[in-house]
XYZ file of C-alpha atoms in Angstrom:
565
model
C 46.137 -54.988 -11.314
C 45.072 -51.127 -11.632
C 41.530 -50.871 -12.668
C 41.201 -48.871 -16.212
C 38.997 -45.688 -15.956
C 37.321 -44.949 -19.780
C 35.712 -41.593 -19.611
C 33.370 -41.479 -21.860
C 33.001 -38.382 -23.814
C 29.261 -36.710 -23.937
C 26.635 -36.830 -26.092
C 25.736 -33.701 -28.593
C 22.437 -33.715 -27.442
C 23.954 -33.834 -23.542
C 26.028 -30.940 -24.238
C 22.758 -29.199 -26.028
C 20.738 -29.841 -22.614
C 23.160 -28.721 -20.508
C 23.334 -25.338 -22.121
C 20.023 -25.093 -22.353
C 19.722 -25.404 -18.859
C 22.611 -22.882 -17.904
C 20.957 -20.809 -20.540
C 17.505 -21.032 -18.553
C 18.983 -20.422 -15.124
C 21.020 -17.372 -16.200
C 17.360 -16.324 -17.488
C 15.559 -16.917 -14.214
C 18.163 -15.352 -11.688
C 17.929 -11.923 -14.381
C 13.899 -12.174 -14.517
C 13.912 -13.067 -10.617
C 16.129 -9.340 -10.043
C 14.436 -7.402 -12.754
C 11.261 -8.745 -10.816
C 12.648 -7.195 -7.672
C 13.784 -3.982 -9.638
C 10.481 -3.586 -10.594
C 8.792 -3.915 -7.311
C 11.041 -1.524 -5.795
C 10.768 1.111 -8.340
C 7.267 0.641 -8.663
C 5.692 0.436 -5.413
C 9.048 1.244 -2.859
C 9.880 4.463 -4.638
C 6.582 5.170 -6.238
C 4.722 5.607 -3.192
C 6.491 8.664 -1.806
C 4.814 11.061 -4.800
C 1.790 10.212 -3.075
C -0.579 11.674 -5.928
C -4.056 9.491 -5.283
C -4.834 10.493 -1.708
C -7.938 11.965 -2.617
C -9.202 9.986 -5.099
C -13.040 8.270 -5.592
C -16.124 8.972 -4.777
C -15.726 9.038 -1.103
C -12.446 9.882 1.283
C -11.971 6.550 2.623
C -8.381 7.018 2.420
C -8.560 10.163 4.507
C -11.291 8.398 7.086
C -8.884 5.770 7.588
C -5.725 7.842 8.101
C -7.789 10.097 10.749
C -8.541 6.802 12.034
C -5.306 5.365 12.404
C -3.976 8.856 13.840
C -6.681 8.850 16.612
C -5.286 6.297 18.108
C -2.148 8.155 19.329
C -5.117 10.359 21.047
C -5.816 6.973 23.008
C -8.909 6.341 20.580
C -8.540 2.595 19.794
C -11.097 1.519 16.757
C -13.256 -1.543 17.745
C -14.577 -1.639 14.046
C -13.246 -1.641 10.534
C -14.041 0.052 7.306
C -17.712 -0.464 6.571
C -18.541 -2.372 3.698
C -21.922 -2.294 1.590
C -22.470 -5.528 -0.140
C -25.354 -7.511 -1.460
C -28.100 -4.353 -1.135
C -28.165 -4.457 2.575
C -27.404 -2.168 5.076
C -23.719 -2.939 5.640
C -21.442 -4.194 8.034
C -18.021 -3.211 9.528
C -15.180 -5.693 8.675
C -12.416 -6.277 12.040
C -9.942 -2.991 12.854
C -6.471 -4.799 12.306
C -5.694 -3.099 9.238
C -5.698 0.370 11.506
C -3.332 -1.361 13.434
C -1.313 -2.846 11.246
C -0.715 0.727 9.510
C -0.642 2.813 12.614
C 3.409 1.630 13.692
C 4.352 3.096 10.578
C 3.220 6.568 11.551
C 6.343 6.685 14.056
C 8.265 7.493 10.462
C 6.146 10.856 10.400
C 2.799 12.027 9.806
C 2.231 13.028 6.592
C -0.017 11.106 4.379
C 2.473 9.076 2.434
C 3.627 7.159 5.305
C 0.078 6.126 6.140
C 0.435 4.683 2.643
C 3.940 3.146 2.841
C 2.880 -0.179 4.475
C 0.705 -1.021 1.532
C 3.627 -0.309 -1.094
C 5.493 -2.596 1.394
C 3.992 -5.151 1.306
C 3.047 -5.394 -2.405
C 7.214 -5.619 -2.196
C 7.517 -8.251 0.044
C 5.036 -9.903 -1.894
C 6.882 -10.263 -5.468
C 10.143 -12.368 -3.646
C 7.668 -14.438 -1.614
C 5.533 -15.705 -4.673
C 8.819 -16.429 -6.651
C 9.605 -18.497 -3.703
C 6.269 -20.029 -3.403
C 6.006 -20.593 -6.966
C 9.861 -22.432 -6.882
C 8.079 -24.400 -4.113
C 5.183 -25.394 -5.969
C 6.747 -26.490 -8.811
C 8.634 -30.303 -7.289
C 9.952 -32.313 -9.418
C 10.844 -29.886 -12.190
C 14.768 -29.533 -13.063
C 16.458 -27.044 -10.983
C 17.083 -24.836 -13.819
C 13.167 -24.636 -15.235
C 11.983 -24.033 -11.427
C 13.880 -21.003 -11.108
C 12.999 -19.830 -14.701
C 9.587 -20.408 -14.356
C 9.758 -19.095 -10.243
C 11.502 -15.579 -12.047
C 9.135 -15.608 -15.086
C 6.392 -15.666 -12.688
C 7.592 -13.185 -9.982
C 8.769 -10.892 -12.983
C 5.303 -11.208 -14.775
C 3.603 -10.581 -11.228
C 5.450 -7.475 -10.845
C 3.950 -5.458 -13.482
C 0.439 -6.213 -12.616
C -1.294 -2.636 -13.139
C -4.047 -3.556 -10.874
C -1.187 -4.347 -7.947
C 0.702 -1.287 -8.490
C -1.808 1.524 -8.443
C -3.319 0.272 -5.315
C -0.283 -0.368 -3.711
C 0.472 3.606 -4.044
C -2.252 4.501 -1.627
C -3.313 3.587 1.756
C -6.426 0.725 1.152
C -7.230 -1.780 3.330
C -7.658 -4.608 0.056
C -4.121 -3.891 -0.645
C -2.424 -6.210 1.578
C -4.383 -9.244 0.774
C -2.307 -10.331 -1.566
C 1.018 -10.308 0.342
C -1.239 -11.959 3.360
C -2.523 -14.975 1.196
C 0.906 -15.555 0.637
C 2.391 -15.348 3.855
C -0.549 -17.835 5.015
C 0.233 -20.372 2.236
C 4.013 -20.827 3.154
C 2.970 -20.837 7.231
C 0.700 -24.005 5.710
C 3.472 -25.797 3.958
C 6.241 -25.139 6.421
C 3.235 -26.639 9.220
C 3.204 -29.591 6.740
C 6.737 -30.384 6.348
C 7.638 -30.692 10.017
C 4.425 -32.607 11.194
C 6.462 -34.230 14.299
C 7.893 -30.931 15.664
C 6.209 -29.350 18.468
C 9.063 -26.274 18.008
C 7.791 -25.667 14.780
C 3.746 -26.136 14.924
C 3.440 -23.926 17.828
C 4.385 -20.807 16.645
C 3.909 -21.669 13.120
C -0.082 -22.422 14.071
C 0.221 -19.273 16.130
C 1.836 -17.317 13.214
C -1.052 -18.426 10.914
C -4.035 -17.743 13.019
C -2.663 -13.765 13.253
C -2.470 -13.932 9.902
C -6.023 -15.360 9.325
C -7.117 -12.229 11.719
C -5.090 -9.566 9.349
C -6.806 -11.261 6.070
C -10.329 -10.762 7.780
C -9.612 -7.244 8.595
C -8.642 -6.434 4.967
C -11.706 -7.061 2.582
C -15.266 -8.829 2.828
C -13.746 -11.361 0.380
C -11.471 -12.442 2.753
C -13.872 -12.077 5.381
C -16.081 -14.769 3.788
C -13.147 -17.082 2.127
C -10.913 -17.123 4.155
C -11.915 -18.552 7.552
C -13.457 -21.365 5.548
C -9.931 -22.147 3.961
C -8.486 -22.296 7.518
C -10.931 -24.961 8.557
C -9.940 -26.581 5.117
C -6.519 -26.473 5.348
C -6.565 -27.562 9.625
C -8.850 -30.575 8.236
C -6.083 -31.420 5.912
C -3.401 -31.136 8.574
C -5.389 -33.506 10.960
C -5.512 -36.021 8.218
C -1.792 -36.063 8.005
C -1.026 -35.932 11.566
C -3.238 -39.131 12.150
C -2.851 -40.742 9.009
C 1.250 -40.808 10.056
C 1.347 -40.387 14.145
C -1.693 -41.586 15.159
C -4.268 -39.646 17.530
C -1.870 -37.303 19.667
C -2.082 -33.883 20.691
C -0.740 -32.423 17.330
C -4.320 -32.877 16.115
C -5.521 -29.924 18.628
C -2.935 -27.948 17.042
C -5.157 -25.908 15.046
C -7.132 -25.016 17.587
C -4.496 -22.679 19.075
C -4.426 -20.693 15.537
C -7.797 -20.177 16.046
C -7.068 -19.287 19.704
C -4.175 -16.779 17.850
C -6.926 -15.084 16.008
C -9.187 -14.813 18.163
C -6.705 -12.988 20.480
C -5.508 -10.728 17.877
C -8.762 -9.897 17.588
C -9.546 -8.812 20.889
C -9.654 -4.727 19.630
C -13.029 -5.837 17.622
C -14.724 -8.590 19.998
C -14.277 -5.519 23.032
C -16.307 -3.441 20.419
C -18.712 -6.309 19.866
C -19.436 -6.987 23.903
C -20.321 -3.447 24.076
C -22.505 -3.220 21.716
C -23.827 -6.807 21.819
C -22.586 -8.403 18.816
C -25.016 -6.278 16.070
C -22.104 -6.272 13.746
C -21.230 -9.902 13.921
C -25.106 -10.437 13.312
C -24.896 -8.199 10.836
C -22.445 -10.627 9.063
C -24.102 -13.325 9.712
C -27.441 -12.117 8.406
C -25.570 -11.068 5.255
C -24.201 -15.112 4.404
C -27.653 -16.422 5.325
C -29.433 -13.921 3.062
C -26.834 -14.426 0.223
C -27.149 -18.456 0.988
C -30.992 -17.710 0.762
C -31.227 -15.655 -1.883
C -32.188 -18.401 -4.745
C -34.902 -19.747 -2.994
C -37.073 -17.992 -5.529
C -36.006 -20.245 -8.481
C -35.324 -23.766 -9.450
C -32.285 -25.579 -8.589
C -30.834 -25.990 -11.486
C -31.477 -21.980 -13.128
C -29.865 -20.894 -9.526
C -26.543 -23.490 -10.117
C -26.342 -22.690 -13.785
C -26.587 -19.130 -13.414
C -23.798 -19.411 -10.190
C -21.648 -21.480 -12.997
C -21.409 -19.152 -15.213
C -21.001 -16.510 -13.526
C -17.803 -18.657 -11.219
C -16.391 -19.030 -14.846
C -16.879 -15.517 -16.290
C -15.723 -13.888 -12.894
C -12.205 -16.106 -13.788
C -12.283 -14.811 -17.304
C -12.786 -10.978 -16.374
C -9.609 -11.725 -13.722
C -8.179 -12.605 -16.496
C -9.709 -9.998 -18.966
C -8.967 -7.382 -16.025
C -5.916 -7.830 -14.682
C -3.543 -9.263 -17.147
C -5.004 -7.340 -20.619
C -7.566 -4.742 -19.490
C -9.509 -4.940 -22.357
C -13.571 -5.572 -22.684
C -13.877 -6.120 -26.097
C -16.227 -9.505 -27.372
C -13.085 -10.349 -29.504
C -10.854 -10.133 -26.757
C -13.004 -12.019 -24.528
C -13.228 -14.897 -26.836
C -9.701 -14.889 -27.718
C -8.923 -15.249 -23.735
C -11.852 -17.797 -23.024
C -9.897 -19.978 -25.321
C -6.560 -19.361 -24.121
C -7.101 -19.614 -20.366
C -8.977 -23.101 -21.473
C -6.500 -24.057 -23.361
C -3.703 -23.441 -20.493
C -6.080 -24.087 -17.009
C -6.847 -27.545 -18.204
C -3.683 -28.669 -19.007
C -2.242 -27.640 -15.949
C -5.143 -28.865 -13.592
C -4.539 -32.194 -15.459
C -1.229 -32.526 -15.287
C -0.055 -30.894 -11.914
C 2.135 -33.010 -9.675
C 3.555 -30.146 -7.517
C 3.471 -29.605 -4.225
C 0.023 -30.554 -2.646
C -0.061 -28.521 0.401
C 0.646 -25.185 -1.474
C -1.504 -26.639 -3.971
C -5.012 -27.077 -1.301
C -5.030 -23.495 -0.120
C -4.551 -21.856 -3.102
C -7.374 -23.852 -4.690
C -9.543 -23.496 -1.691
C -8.934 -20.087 -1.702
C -9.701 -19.511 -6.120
C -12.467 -21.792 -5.547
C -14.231 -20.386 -2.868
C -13.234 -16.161 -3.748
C -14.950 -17.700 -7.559
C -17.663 -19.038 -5.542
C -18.693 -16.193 -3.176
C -18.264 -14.028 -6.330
C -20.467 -15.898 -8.651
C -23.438 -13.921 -6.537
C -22.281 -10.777 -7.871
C -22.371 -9.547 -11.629
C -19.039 -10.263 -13.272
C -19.325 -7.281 -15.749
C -19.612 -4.615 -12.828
C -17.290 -6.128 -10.559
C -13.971 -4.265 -9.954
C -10.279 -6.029 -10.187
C -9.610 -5.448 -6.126
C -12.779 -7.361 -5.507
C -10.707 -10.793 -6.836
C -7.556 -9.678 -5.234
C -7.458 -13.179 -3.458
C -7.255 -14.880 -7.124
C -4.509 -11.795 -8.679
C -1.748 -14.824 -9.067
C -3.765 -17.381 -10.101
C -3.118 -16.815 -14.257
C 0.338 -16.717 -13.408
C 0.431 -19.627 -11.123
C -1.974 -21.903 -13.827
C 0.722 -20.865 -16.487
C 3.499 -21.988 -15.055
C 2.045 -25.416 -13.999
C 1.391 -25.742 -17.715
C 4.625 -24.533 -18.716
C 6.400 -26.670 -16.010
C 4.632 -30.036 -16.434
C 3.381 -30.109 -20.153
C 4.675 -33.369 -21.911
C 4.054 -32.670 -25.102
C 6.724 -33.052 -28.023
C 7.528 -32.300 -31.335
C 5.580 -29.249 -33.731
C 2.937 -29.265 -30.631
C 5.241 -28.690 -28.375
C 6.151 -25.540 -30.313
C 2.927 -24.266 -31.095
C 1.883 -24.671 -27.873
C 4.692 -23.226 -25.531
C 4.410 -20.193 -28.375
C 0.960 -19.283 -28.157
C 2.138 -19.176 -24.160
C 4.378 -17.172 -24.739
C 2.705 -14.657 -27.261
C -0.176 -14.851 -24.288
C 2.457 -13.434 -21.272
C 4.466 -10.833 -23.729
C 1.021 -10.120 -24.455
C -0.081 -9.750 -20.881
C 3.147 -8.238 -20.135
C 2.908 -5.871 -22.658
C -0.291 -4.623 -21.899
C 0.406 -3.585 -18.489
C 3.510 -2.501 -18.766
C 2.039 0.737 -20.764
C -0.679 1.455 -17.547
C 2.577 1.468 -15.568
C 4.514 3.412 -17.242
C 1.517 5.853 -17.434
C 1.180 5.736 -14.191
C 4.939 6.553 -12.986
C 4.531 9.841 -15.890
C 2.010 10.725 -13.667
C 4.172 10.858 -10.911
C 7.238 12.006 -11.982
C 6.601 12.840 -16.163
C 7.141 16.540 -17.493
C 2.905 16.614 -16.726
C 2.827 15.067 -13.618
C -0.080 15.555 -10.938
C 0.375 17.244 -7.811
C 1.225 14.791 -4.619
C 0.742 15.233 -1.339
C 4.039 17.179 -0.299
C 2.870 19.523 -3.130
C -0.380 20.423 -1.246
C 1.214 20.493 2.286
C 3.711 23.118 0.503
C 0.604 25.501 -0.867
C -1.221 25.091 2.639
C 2.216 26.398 4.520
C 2.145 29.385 2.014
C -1.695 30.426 3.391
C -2.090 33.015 5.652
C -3.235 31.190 9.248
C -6.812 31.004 9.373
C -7.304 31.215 5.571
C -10.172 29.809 3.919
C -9.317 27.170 1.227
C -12.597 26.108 -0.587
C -13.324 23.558 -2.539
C -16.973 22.544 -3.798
C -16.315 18.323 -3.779
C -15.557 19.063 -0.080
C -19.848 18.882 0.167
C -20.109 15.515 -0.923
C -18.514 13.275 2.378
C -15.862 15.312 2.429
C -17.013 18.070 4.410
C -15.258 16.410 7.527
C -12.503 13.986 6.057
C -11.012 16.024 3.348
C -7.298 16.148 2.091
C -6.560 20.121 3.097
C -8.088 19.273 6.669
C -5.745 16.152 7.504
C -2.482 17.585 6.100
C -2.944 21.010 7.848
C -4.112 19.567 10.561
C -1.314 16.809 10.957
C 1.752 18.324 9.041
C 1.533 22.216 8.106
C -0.737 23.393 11.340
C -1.575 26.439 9.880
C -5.848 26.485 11.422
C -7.229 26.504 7.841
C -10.821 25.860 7.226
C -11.415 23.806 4.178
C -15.022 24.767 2.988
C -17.375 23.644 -0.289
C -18.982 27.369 -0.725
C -16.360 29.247 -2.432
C -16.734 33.224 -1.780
C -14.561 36.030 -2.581
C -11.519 36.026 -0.660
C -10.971 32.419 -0.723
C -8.261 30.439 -1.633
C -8.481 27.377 -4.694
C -6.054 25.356 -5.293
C -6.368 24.591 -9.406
C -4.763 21.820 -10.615
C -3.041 22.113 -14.385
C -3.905 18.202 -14.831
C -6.427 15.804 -13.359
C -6.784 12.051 -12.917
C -10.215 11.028 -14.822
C -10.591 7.952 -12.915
C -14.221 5.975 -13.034
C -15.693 7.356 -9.843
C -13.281 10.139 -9.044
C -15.578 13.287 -8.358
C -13.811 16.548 -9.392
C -14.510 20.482 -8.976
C -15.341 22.285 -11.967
C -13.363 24.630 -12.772
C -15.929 27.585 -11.899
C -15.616 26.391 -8.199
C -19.240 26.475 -7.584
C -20.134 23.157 -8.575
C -18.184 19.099 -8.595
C -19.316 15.900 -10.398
C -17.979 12.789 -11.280
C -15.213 12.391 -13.888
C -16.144 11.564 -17.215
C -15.241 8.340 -18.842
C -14.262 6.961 -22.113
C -13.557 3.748 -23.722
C -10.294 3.573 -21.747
C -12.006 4.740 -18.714
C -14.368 2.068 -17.711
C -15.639 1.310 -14.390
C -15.274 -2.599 -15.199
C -11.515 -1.644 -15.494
C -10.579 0.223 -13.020
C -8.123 1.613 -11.858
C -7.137 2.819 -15.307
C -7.227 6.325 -16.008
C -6.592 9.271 -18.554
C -4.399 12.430 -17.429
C -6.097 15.713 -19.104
C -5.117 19.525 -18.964
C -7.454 21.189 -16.692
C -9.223 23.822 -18.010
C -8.376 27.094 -17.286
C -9.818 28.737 -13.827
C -13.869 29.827 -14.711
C -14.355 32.831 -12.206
C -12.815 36.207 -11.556
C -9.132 35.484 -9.403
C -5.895 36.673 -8.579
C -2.644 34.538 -9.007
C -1.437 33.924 -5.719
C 1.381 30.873 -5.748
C 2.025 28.938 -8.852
C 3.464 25.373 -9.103
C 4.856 22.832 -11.147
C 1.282 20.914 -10.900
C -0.993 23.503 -10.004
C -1.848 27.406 -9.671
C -3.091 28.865 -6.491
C -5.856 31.739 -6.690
C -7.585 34.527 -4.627
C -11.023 34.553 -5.485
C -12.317 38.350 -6.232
């Protein structure tokens, strides 16, 4: 007897889900390639009109790429940028960023390439958080998980704050990409506990990356080591909770070995000169640690818990709506409430991508809450730049609720990323005009083409050049690295001189500018949009017209170049 087969036909709500579905995974694969679009236009392609070299109130940029260019002279750096922190006398973070940048320079020598690794990475970054993010998010339908993955990597790639300091070669840059890289080294340790072909070089993997992070910020200098031993703690738990003692448990003892090793550039530096910068550091956590022993317990943790929560907020507040307005403030206090505690309430992700991201928010939030939140640049929290994004979509992915709340909550979401969105989209595209807009500022290439037009030997002056610049300036590193014409860049302008005048500027919060009678410079002045608190945004402004007797020598698209009478 043949068995009958009745097929039943499907429900109209099972045909309804199953297009919504379709609907949202069409969605996510577009947002996950726009995302990538993005990146690429604005960081890949961006970086090569290379128009923030010299920007700031010192030349870092143009220490470090003398730095980094030194070493094909044999002169390996034992020490890092320095970093001035907490009122004391300052301390030099590890070298590896010099090293991580310095294979880069075999694509030439001009400044942009020096700059290329950071716009590289911030690339690298946007797939690798969709795919961490996808990770993160178990137990969520296929089709939400790569909606919400794309929403987020999307979303991540028009971060203002990512871009603009992606464009230029800065050690903070990186960290992003690094924390990243660290967190799926983690999980991947995780998931194959038992083998030995996996732990080894993924313990080995993560301890070089521990030694990059360290080398790219005091933030990370402080955090992260601490999120290691958090995260090896964690590891050793699992290992002996499901194996037993064995040798696995040692395992994280040859990351540390890894870093230590990949270190070796700074701890050579450190024998010679008997460890003062490592004491250095060290005196600066025990005077931090220390530094409340003037007040009562409970003033010292109140005043650190506010100041965790409002340095979350003004990520927020930053970052995602650059804005400083009491209104807006409130508006986004209630919002990120609103979404962080349903998602830290409802998570049920992935727990090992889960522990070192909250280690790391955490403890970046804690180190931070000893500095004041309204004075405290964006790239200072670059550890915590996802972690709006990430908190949304754990709200958006494991929210239960149903009905009209259902709606008027996933709305006021979504009015909060177009919102977000929105917001920086408008820095970005002001920040590409300046790059390749009708009134664009002059790049690099631009100034390496004026410099090749001087007679050999000329004088090019410039009166900023007085204030740190007198050794690492712009003119001095191009000519001397890519036009080699023997120009001397000088701050006393005197007849016979050469000035290079742009016909816009970048008024920047800290950038220090010549006036345009080329005997004096100062630091650019700010507006409402122009507030140290949200940096890096900036207004683009006609330079005034030249202030002392000249002749026209070379004009440009971005700038006129004069012989002073």
């Amino acid at each position: 007897m043949k068995a009958i087969i009745v097929r039943r036909r499907p429900l109209q709500h099972e045909l309804t889900g199953s297009k919504h579905q379709k609907f949202l995974k069409r969605v996510g694969w577009v947002l996950i390639a726009l995302a990538i679009i993005s990146g690429m236009v604005t960081r890949i392609f961006a970086v090569f009109q290379y128009v923030t070299f010299d920007i700031g109130p010192d030349p870092d940029q143009i220490r470090d790429a003398f730095v980094v260019m030194d070493i094909w002279q044999g002169e390996l750096p034992a020490m890092g940028p320095k970093s001035y922190g907490f009122g004391l006398a300052g301390f030099h973070i590890p070298p590896l960023y010099y090293y991580l940048v310095f294979p880069f320079t075999l694509l030439g020598q001009a400044p942009v390439f020096l700059a290329f690794p950071n716009a590289l990475f911030s690339f690298l970054a946007i797939p690798l958080f969709i795919y961490l993010t996808y990770r993160l998010l178990t137990g969520v339908h296929f089709s939400k998980r790569l909606f919400l993955s794309g929403l987020s990597g999307f979303w991540y790639s028009l971060l203002f704050a990512d871009i603009f300091i992606s464009n230029f070669q800065w050690n903070p840059s990186a960290m992003p990409f690094f924390l990243m890289l660290f967190t799926l080294i983690y999980a991947i340790q995780c998931q194959h506990l038992s083998a030995w072909k996996v732990q080894i070089p993924a313990w080995t993997a993560s301890g070089v990356v521990l030694a990059i992070l360290v080398s790219l910020h005091t933030s990370a200098l402080f955090v992260m080591p601490v999120v290691y031993m958090i995260t090896a703690l964690a590891f050793m738990g699992k290992v002996f909770k499901g194996m037993g003692a064995n040798l696995r448990l040692a395992l994280p003892g040859l990351g540390l070995l890894a870093a230590a090793i990949a270190l070796a550039p700074y701890w050579i530096g450190e024998l010679q000169s008997s460890f003062s910068n490592t004491r250095s550091i060290v005196r600066t956590i025990l005077t931090v640690s220390g530094s409340d022993e003037d007040r009562s317990l409970a003033i010292a943790l109140g005043e650190k818990g506010i100041n965790f929560l409002l340095h979350y907020l003004n990520s927020v507040r930053q970052v995602y709506f650059w804005n400083t307005s009491v209104a807006a403030a409130v508006i986004l206090a209630l919002a990120i409430t609103m979404i962080s505690s349903v998602a830290f309430l409802k998570f049920r992700g992935d727990q090992d991508i889960w522990l070192v991201w909250l280690a790391t928010w955490g403890l970046l939030l804690l180190a931070a809450s000893n500095l004041d939140p309204g004075q405290t640049a964006a790239y200072y929290r670059s550890l915590i730049l996802m972690t709006p994004i990430v908190i949304t979509a754990i709200t958006l992915a494991y929210a239960d609720f149903q009905g009209s709340r259902a709606i008027y909550y996933h709305s006021a979401i979504a009015v909060f990323i177009a919102l977000s969105c929105w917001q920086n989209l408008s820095h970005d595209a002001q920040f590409m005009a300046a790059k390749y807009g009708p009134k664009r500022l002059m790049n690099t290439r631009e100034v390496a083409q004026v410099i090749a037009h001087l007679p050999e030997g000329a004088r090019l002056c410039s009166p900023r050049i007085a204030r740190n610049r007198s050794e690492h300036n712009q003119y001095r590193y191009i000519d001397t690295y890519v036009t080699r014409q023997g120009i001397a860049a000088v701050s006393n302008c005197q007849a016979g001189d050469y000035v290079i005048h742009p016909k816009r500027i970048i008024h920047l919060a800290g950038n220090y500018l010549d006036y345009p009678d080329y005997q004096t410079a100062d630091f650019a002045d700010t507006g409402p949009k122009v507030q140290p608190e949200l940096w890096p945004t900036f207004e683009i402004r006609d330079n005034q017209p030249i202030a002392r007797p000249a002749t026209l020598f070379l004009e440009l698209q971005t700038a006129t170049v004069y012989v002073l009478s």
